[in-house]
mmCIF file with all atom_site columns, C-alpha atoms in Angstrom:
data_model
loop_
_atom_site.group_PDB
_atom_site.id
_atom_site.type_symbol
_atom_site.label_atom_id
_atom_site.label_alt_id
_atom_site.label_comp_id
_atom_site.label_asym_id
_atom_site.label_entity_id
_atom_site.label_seq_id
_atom_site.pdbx_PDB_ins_code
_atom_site.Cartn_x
_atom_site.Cartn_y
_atom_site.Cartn_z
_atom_site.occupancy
_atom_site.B_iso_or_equiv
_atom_site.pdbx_formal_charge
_atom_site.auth_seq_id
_atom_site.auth_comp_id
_atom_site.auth_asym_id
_atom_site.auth_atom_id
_atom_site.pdbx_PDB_model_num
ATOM 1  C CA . UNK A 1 1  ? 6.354   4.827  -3.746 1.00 0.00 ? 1  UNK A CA 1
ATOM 2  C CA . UNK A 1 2  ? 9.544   5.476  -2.125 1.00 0.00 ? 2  UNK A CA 1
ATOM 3  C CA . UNK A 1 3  ? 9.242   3.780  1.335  1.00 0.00 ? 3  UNK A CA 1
ATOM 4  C CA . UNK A 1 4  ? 11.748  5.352  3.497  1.00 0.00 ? 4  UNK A CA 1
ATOM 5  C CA . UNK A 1 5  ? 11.897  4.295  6.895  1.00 0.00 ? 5  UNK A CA 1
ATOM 6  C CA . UNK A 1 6  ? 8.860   2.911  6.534  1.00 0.00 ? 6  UNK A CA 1
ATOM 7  C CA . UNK A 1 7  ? 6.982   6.219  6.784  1.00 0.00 ? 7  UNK A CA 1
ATOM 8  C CA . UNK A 1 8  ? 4.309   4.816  3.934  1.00 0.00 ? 8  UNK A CA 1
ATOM 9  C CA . UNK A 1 9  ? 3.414   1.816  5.609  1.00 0.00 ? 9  UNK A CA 1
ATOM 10 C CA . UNK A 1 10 ? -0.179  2.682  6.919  1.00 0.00 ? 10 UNK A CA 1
ATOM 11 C CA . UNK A 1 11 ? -1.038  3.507  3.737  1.00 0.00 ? 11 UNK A CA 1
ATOM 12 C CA . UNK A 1 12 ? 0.142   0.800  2.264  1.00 0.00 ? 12 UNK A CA 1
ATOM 13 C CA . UNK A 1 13 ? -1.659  -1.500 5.300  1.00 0.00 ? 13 UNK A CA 1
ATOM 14 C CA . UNK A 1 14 ? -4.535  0.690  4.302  1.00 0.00 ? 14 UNK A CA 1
ATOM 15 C CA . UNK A 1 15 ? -4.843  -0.438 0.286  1.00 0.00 ? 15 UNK A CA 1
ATOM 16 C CA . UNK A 1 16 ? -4.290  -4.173 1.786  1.00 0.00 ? 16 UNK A CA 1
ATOM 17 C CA . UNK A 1 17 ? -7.301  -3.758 4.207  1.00 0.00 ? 17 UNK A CA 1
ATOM 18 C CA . UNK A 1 18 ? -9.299  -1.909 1.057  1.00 0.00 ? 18 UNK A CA 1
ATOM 19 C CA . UNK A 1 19 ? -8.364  -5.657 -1.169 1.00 0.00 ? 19 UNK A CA 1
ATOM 20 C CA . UNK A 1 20 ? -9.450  -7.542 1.753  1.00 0.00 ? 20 UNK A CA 1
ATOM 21 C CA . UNK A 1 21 ? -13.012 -5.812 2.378  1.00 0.00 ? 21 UNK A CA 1
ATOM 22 C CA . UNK A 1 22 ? -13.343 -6.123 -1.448 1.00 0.00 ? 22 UNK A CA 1
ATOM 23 C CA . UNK A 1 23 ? -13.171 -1.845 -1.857 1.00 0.00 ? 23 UNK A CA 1
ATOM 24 C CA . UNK A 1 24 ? -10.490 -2.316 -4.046 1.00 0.00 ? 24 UNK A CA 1
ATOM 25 C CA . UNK A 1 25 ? -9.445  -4.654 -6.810 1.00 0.00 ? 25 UNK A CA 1
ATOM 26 C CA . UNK A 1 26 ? -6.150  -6.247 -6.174 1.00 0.00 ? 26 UNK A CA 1
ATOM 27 C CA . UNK A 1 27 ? -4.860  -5.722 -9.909 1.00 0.00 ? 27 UNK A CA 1
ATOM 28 C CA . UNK A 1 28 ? -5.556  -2.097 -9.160 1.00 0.00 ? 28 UNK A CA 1
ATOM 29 C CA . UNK A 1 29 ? -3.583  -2.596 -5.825 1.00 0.00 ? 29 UNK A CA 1
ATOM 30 C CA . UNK A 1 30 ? -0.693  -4.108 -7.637 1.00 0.00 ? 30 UNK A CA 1
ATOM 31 C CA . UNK A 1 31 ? -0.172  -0.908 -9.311 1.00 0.00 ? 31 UNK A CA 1
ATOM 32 C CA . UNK A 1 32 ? 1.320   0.627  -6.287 1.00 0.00 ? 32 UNK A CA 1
ATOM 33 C CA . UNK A 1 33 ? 4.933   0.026  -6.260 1.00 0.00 ? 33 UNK A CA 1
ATOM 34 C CA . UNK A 1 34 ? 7.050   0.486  -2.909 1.00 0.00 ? 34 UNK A CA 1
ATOM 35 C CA . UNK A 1 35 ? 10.972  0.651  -2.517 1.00 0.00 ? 35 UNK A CA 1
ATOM 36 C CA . UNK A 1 36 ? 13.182  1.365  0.515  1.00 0.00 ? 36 UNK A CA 1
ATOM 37 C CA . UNK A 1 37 ? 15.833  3.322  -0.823 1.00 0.00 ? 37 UNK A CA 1
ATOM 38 C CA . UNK A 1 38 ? 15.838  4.988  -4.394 1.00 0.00 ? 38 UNK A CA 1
#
């Protein structure tokens, strides 16, 4: 996911949160990648 100005950071918050409440597994969350610039 390409992160730019950290526009994607709520969602990203969001899949964190999801790991934490057990929603999602965190090998699953791993799978999203994030980068700043391309």
């Amino acid at each position: 996911m390409l992160n730019v100005e950290r526009y994607f950071d709520p969602l990203l918050r969001l899949f964190d949160h999801a790991v934490k409440e057990q929603f999602l597994k965190s090998a699953l969350r791993s799978l999203v990648l994030e980068a700043s610039d391309a």
